[in-house]
Coordinates of C-alpha atoms in Angstrom, one line a residue:
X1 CA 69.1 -33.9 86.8
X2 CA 68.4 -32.1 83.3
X3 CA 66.5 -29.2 82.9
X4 CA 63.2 -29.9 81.3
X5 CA 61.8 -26.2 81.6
X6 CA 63.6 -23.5 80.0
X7 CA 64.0 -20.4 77.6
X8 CA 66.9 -20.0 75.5
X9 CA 67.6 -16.6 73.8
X10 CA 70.0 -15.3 71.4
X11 CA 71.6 -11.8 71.3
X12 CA 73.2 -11.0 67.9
X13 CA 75.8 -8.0 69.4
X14 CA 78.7 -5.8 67.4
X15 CA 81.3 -7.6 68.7
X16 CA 80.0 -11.2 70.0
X17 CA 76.9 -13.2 69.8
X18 CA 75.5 -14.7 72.9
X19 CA 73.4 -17.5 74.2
X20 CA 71.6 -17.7 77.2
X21 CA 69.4 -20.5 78.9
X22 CA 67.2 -19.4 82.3
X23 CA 64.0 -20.6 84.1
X24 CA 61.5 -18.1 85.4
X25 CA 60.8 -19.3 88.9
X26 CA 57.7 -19.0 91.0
X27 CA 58.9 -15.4 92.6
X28 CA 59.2 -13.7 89.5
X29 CA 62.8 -13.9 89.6
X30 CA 65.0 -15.4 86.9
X31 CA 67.0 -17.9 87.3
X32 CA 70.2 -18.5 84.8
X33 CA 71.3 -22.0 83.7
X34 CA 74.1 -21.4 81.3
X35 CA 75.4 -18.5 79.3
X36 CA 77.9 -19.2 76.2
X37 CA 79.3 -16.2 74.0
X38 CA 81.5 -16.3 70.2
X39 CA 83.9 -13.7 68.9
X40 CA 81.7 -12.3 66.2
X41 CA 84.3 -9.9 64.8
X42 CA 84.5 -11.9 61.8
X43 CA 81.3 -12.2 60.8
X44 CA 79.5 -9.6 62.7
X45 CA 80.1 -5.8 61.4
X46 CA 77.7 -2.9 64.1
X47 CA 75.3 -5.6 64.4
X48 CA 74.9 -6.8 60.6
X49 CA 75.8 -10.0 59.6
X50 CA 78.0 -10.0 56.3
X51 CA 79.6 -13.1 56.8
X52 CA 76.8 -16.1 56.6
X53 CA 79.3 -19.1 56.7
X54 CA 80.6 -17.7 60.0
X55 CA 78.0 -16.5 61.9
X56 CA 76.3 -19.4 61.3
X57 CA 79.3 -21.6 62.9
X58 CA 79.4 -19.0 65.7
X59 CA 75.2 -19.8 66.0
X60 CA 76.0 -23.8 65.8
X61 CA 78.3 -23.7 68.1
X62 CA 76.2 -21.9 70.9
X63 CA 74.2 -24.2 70.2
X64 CA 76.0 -27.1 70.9
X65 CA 77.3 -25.5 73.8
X66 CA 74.4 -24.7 75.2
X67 CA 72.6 -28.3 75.2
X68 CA 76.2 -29.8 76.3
X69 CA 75.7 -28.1 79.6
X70 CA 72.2 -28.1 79.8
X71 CA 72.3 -32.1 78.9
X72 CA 68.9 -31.2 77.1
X73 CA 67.8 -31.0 73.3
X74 CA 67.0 -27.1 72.2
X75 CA 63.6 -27.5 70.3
X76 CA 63.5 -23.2 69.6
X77 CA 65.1 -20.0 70.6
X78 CA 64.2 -16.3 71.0
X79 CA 66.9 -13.6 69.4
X80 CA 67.0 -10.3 68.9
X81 CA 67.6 -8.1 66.1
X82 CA 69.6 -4.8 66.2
X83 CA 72.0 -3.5 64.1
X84 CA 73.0 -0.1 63.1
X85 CA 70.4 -0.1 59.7
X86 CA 67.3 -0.3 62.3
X87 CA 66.5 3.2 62.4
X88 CA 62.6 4.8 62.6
X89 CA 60.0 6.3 60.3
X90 CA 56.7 8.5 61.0
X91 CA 54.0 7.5 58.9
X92 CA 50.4 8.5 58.3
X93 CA 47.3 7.7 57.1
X94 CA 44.0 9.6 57.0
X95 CA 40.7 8.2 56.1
X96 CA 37.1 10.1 55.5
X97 CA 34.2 8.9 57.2
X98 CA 30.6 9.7 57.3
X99 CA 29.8 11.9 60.5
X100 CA 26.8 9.7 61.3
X101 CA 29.1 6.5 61.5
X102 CA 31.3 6.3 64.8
X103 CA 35.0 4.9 64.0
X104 CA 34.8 1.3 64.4
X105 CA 37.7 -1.2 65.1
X106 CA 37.6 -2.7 61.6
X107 CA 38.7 0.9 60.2
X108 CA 41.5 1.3 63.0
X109 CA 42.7 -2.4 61.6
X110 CA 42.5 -1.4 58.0
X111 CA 44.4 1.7 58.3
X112 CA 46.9 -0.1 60.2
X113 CA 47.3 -3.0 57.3
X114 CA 47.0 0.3 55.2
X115 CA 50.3 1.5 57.0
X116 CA 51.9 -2.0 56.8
X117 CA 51.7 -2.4 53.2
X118 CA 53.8 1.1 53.0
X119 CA 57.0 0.0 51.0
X120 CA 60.2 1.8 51.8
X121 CA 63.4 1.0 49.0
X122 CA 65.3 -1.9 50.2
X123 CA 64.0 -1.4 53.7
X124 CA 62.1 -4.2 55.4
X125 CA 59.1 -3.2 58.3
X126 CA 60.0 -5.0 61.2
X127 CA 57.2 -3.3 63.5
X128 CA 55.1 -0.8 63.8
X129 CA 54.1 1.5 67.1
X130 CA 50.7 3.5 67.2
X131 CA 51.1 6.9 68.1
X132 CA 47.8 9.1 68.4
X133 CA 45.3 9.3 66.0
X134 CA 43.1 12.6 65.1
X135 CA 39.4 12.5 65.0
X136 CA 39.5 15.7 63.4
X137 CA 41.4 18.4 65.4
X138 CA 41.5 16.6 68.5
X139 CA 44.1 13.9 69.3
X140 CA 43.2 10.7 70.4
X141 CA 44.7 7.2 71.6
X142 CA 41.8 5.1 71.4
X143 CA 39.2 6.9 68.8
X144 CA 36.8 4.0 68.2
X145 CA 33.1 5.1 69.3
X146 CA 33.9 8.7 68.0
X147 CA 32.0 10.3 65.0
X148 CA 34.5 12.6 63.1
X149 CA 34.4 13.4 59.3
X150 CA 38.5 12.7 59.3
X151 CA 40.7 10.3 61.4
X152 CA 44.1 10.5 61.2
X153 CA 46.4 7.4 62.2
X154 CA 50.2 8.7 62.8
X155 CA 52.2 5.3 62.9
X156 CA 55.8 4.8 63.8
X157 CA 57.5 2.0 61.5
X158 CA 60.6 0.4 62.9
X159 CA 62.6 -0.3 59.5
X160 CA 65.9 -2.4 59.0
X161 CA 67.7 -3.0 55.4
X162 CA 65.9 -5.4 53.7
X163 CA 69.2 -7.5 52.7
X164 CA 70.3 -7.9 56.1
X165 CA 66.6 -9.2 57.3
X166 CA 67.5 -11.9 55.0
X167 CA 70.8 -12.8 55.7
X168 CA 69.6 -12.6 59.4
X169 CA 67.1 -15.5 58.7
X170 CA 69.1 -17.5 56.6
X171 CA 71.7 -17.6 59.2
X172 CA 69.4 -19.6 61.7
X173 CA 67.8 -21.4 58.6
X174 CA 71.5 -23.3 57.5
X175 CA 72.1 -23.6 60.8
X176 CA 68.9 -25.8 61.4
X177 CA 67.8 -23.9 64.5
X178 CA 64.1 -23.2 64.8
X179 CA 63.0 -19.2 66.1
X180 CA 60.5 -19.4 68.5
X181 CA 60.1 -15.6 68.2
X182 CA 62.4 -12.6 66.7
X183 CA 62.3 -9.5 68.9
X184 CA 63.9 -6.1 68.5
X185 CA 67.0 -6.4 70.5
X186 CA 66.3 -2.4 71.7
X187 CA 62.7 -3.0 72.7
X188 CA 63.5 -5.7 75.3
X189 CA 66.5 -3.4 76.3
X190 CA 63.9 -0.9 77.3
X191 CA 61.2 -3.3 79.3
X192 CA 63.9 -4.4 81.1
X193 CA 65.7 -1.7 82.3
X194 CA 63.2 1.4 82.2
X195 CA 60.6 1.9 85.1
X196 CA 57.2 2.7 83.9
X197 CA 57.2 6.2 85.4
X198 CA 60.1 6.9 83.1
X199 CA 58.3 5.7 80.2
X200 CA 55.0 7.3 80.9
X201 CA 56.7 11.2 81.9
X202 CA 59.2 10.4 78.9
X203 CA 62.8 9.6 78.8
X204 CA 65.5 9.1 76.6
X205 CA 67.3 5.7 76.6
X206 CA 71.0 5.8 75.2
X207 CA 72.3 1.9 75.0
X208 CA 76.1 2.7 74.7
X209 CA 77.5 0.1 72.6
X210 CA 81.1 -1.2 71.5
X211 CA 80.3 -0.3 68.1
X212 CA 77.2 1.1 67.9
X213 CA 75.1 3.6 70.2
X214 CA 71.3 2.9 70.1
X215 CA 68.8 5.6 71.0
X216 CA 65.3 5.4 72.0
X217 CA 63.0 8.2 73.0
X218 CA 59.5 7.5 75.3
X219 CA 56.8 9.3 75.9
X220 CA 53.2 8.3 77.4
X221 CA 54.2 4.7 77.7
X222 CA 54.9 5.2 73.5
X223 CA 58.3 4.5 71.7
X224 CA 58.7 7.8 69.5
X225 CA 61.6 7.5 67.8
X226 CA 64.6 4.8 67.6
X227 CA 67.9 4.7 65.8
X228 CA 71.1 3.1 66.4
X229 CA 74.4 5.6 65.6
X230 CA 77.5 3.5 63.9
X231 CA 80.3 4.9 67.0
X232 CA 80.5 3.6 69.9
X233 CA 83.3 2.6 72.9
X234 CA 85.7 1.1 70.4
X235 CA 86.0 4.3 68.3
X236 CA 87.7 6.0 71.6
X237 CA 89.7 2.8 71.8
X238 CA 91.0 3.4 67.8
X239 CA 91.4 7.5 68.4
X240 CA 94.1 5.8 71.4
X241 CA 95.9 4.0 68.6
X242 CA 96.9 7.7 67.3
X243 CA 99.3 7.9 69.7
X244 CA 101.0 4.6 68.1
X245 CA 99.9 1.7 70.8
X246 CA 98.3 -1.0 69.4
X247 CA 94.6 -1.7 70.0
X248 CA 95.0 -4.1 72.9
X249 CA 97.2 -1.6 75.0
X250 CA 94.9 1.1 73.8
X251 CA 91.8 -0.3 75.4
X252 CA 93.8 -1.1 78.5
X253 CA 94.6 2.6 78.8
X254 CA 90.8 3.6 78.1
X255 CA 89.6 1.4 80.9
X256 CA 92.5 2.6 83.2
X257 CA 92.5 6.2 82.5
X258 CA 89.7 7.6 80.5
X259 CA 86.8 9.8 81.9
X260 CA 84.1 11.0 79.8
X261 CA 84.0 14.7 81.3
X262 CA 86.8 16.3 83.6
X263 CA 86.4 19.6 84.8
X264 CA 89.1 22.1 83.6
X265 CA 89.9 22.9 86.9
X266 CA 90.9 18.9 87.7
X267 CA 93.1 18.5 85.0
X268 CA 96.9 18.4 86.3
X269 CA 99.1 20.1 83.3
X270 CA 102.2 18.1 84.7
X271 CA 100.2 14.7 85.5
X272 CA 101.4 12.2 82.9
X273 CA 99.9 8.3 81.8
X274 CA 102.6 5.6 80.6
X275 CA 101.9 4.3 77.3
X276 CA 104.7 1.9 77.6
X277 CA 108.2 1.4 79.2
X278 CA 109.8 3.6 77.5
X279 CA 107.2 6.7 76.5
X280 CA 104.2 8.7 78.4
X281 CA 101.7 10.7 77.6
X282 CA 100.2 14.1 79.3
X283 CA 96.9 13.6 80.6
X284 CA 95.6 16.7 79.4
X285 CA 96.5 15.6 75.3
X286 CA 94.7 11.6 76.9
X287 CA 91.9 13.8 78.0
X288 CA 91.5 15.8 74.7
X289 CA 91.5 12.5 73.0
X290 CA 88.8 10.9 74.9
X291 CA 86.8 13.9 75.4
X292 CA 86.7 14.7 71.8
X293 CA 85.1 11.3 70.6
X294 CA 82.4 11.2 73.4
X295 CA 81.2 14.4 73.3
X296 CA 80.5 13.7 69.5
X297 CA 78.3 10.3 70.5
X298 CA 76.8 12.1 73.1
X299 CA 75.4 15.1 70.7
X300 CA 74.9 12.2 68.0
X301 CA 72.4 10.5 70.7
X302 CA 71.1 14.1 71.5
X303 CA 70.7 15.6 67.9
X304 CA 67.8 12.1 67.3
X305 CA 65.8 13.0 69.7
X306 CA 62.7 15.2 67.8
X307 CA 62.4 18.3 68.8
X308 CA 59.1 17.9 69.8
X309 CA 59.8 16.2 72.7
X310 CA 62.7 17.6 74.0
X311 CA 61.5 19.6 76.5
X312 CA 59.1 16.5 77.3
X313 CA 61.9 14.1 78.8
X314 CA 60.4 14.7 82.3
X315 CA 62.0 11.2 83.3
X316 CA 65.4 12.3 82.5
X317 CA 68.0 10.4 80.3
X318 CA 69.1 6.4 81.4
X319 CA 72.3 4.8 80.0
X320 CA 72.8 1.2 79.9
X321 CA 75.4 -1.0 77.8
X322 CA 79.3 -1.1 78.9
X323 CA 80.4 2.3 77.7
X324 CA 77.7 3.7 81.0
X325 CA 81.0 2.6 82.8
X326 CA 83.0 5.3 81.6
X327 CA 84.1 7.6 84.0
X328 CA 81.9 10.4 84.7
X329 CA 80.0 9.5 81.6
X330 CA 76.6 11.0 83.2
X331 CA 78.7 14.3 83.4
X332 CA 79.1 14.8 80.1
X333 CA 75.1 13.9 79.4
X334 CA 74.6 16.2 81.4
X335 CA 77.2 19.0 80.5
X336 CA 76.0 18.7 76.5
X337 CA 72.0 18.0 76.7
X338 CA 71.5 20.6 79.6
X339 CA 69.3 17.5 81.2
X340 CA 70.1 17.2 84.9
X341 CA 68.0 14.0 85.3
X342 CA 70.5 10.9 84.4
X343 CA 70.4 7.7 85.9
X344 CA 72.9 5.0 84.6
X345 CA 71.1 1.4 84.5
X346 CA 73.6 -0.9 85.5
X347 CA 71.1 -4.1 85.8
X348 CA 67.8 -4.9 85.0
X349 CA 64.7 -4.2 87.5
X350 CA 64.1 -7.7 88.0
X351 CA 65.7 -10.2 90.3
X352 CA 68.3 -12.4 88.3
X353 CA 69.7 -15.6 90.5
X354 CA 73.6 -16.5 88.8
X355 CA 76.9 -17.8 88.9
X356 CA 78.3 -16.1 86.2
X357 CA 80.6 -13.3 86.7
X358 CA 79.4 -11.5 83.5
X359 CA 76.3 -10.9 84.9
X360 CA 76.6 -10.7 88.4
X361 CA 79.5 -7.8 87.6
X362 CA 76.3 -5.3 86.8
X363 CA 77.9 -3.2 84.4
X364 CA 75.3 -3.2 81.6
X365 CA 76.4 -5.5 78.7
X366 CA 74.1 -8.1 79.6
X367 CA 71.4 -6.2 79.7
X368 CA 69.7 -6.4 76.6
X369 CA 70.3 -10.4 76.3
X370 CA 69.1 -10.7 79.6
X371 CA 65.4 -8.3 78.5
X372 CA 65.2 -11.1 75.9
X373 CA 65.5 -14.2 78.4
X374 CA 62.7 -12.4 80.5
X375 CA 60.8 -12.0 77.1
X376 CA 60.3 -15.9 76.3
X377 CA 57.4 -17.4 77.5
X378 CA 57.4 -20.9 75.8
X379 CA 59.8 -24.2 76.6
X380 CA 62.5 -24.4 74.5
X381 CA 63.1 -28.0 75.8
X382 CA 63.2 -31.0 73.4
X383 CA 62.6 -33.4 72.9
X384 CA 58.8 -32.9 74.2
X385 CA 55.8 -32.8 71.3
X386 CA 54.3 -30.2 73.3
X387 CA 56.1 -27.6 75.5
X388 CA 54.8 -26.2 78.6
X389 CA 54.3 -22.5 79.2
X390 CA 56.8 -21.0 81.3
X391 CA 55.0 -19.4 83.9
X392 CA 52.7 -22.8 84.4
X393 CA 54.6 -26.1 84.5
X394 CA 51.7 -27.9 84.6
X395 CA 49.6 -26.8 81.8
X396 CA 50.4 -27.5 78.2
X397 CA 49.9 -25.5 75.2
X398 CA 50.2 -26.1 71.6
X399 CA 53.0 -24.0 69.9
X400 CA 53.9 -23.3 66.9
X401 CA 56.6 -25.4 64.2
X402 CA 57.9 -28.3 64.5
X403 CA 59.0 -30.2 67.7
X404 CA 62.0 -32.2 66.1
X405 CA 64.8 -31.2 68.2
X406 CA 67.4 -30.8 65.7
X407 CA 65.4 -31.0 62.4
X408 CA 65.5 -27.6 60.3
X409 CA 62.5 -24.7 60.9
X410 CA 59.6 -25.7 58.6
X411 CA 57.5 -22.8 57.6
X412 CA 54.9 -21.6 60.2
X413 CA 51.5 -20.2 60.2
X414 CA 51.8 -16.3 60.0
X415 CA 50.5 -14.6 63.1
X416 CA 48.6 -12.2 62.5
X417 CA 50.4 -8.7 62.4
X418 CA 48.4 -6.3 64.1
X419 CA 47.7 -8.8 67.2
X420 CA 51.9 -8.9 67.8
X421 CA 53.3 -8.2 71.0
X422 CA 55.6 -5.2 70.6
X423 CA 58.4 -5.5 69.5
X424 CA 58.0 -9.0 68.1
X425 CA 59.0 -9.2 64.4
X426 CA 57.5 -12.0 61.8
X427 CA 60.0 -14.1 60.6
X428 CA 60.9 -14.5 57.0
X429 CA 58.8 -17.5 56.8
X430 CA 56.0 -15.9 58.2
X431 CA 56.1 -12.7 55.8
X432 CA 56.2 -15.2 53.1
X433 CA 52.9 -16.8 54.4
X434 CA 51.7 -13.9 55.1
X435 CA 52.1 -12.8 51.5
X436 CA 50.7 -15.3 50.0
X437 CA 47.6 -15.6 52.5
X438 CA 47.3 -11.7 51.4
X439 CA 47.1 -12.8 47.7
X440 CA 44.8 -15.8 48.2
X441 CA 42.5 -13.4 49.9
X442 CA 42.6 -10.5 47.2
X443 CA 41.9 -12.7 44.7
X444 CA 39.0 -14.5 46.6
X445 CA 38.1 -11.2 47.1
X446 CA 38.1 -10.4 43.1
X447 CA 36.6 -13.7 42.4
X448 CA 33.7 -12.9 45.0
X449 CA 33.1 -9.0 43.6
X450 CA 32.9 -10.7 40.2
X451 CA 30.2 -13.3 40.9
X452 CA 28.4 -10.5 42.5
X453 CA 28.7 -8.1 39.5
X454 CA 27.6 -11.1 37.5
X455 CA 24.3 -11.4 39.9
X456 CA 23.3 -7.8 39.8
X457 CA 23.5 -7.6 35.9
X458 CA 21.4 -10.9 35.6
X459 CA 19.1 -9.4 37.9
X460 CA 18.9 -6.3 36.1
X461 CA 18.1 -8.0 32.6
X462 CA 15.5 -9.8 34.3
X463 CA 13.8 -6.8 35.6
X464 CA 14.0 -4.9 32.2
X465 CA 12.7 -8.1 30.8
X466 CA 10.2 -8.0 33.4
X467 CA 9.4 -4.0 32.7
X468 CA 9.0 -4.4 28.9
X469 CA 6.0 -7.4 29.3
X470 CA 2.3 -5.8 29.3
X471 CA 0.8 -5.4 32.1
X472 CA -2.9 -6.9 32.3
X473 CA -4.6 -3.8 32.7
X474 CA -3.4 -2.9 29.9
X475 CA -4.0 -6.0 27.8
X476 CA -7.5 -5.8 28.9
X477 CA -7.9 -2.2 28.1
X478 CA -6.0 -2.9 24.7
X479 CA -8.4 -5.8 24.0
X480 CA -11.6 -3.4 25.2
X481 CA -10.3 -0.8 22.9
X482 CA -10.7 -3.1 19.7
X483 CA -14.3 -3.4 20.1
X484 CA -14.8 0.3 20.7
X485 CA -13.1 1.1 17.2
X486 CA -15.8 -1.9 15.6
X487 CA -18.8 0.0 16.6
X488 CA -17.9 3.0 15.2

């Protein structure tokens, strides 16, 4: 029988893009329906799309895919958004307030839309994550209820290039497919792989990539700092290639031979790898070869974190993503960074129930499209008018867009920024609404302070008018004063 209750979510990779459909069962536990993947070495380059045409064929046709085995309509889909342009920003904004007056959560709100309106060149906000605000001199998380003459809001804005943000959305606008929500790819990495101790003492979180190497630093249960580094596993596999194999052969002897760290006491000066029938290699020169790229990702990943918190990763370092399968890679973490605590995350820390190899081989590549399965909380089955909640088959909510199955996205209502779950980014269609509910409101606004400007100056002609009449003590005492001057 078809499956009438289930998330779909898309994962926009370096090398492939990936579809997956799951239900959440009763346990917690996840269950996986159907996974689908499409080269995306055409169209895809570190996670940016530069070829529209193509990725969104490779989109369709997970698509189509997808609903062929599920033998059910798709009505909306969850993705997420990486790329190597998403990097971090610190921000802040001070406002000064009357010590008498306790901060209040409209000011918090204001300095936040304050922060939001920041404009970067050709860069596009995708979120934004609180850090600690001031009141004063003292930091504070929450400072509403506190008197303070100055209040300091430092803000962390996730940017990406503002050009791929577009193509991104157009992508799933030609190919008709409505976004139920748009996450950051790295942020459902994180829930689903760190533990909340690690995220509370502070860790670093290096997602090891084919092409790109994304980095995320925690502390206090607070993202403070993200970018994602343009090398990755397949720059080892193209150093290979210098030793004139083609890439193919060259990624067969990574996987075969390579180890991220060997101690120089290990290496065997006569041992010697076969490159092909013919010709072989010394291991020491493979060694040298391998070595020399991952010890450059590896201080790449090291040199983002801020120097603030390095000595405040009390959780240690986690790697995830199919280069944590590298040899001895936590080694070589640990032999550069001088950070004994490294734990590799080969799955996610929630129970996953399937029959595909991919992810029952625990190696880390499905990982982040996995995070964004666990992430969507409405039906994505059509052709229902209104979809269920996930977690509650029987109770029906309203959702937002459209409910035709295959019909194109029509423009939804913009949520409202600052009430976001994090890591959820507003779609192109809901910035434009946004926008233009902004301007509506600024020039209500206008229109309002006008009117009242208007009021106040009639009122204060009418009490000048009022000011300049007699009074009738003194029309009397005029009027007394007349006869006075008779009888003299």
């Amino acid at each position: 029988m078809p499956a009438k209750n289930f998330v779909v979510a898309i994962e926009l990779g370096s090398t492939k893009i990936t579809g997956i459909a799951g239900q959440r069962r009763s346990d917690g536990s996840i269950a996986v329906l159907s996974v689908m993947s499409e080269d995306a070495s055409q169209c895809m380059r570190k996670g940016v799309v530069y070829n529209i045409d193509k990725t969104v064929q490779c989109i369709t046709n997970i698509i189509s895919r997808l609903k062929s085995q599920l033998k059910s309509g798709i009505k909306h889909v969850y993705i997420g958004v990486g790329g190597q342009s998403i990097h971090s920003e610190r921000n802040s904004i001070v406002r000064e307030i009357d010590s008498d007056v306790p901060v209040t959560q409209r000011i918090i709100v204001e300095m936040m839309d304050q922060n939001r309106n920041m404009q970067y060149p050709d860069m596009e906000i995708l979120d934004v994550e609180a850090q600690e605000y001031r009141a004063d001199s003292l930091p504070e998380l929450d400072p509403v209820g506190i008197q303070c003459r100055r209040l300091e809001g430092n803000f962390l804005n996730i940017l990406q290039c503002r050009r791929h943000y577009q193509k991104l959305n157009s992508c799933f606008d030609i190919a008709g497919v409505q976004i139920a929500e748009m996450y950051l790819a790295p942020f459902a990495l994180a829930d689903a792989v760190l533990t909340p101790v690690e995220k509370r003492s502070g860790c670093l979180l290096v997602d090891l990539g084919a092409d790109t190497t994304t980095v995320m630093v925690y502390h206090k249960n607070i993202i403070r700092h993200i970018a994602v580094i343009p090398i990755g596993g397949s720059n080892i596999t193209k150093d290979i290639t210098s030793l004139q194999v083609d890439e193919a052969e060259a990624e067969k002897l990574k996987l075969r031979h390579a180890s991220a760290y060997t101690p120089a006491a290990d290496i065997d000066p006569s041992l010697k790898y076969d490159l092909d029938a013919e010709r072989k290699i010394e291991s020491s020169k493979f060694i040298e070869i391998v070595e020399g790229r991952v010890q450059e990702i590896i201080a790449n990943a090291w040199n983002q974190v801020p120097t603030e918190f390095r000595d405040k990763i009390l959780g240690g370092i986690v790697l995830t993503g199919g280069g944590s399968n590298m040899k001895n890679i936590d080694m070589a973490f640990r032999e550069i960074t001088h950070i004994d605590k490294v734990r590799i995350a080969n799955f996610v820390t929630y129970t996953i129930n399937s029959s595909n190899s991919e992810i029952n081989a625990h190696n880390g590549t499905m990982n982040t499209l996995l995070g964004l399965l666990a992430k969507g909380d409405q039906n994505c089955w059509a052709p229902e008018e209104r979809s269920s909640d996930l977690f509650n088959d029987g109770d029906t909510t309203e959702r937002r867009g459209t409910d035709s199955t295959d019909s194109a996205p029509s423009v939804q209502a913009p949520r409202d920024p600052n009430s976001l779950r994090p890591g959820v980014i507003q779609t192109q269609a809901e910035k434009d609404a946004a926008e233009r509910a902004a301007q509506e409101a600024e020039e209500k606004r206008k229109a309002d302070e006008a009117a009242k400007q208007l009021a106040e100056e009639e009122m204060r002609r009418q009490q000048e008018k009022a000011n300049r009449k007699p009074s009738l003590g003194n029309k009397i005492l005029k009027w007394l004063g007349t006869f006075t001057d008779a009888d003299e």
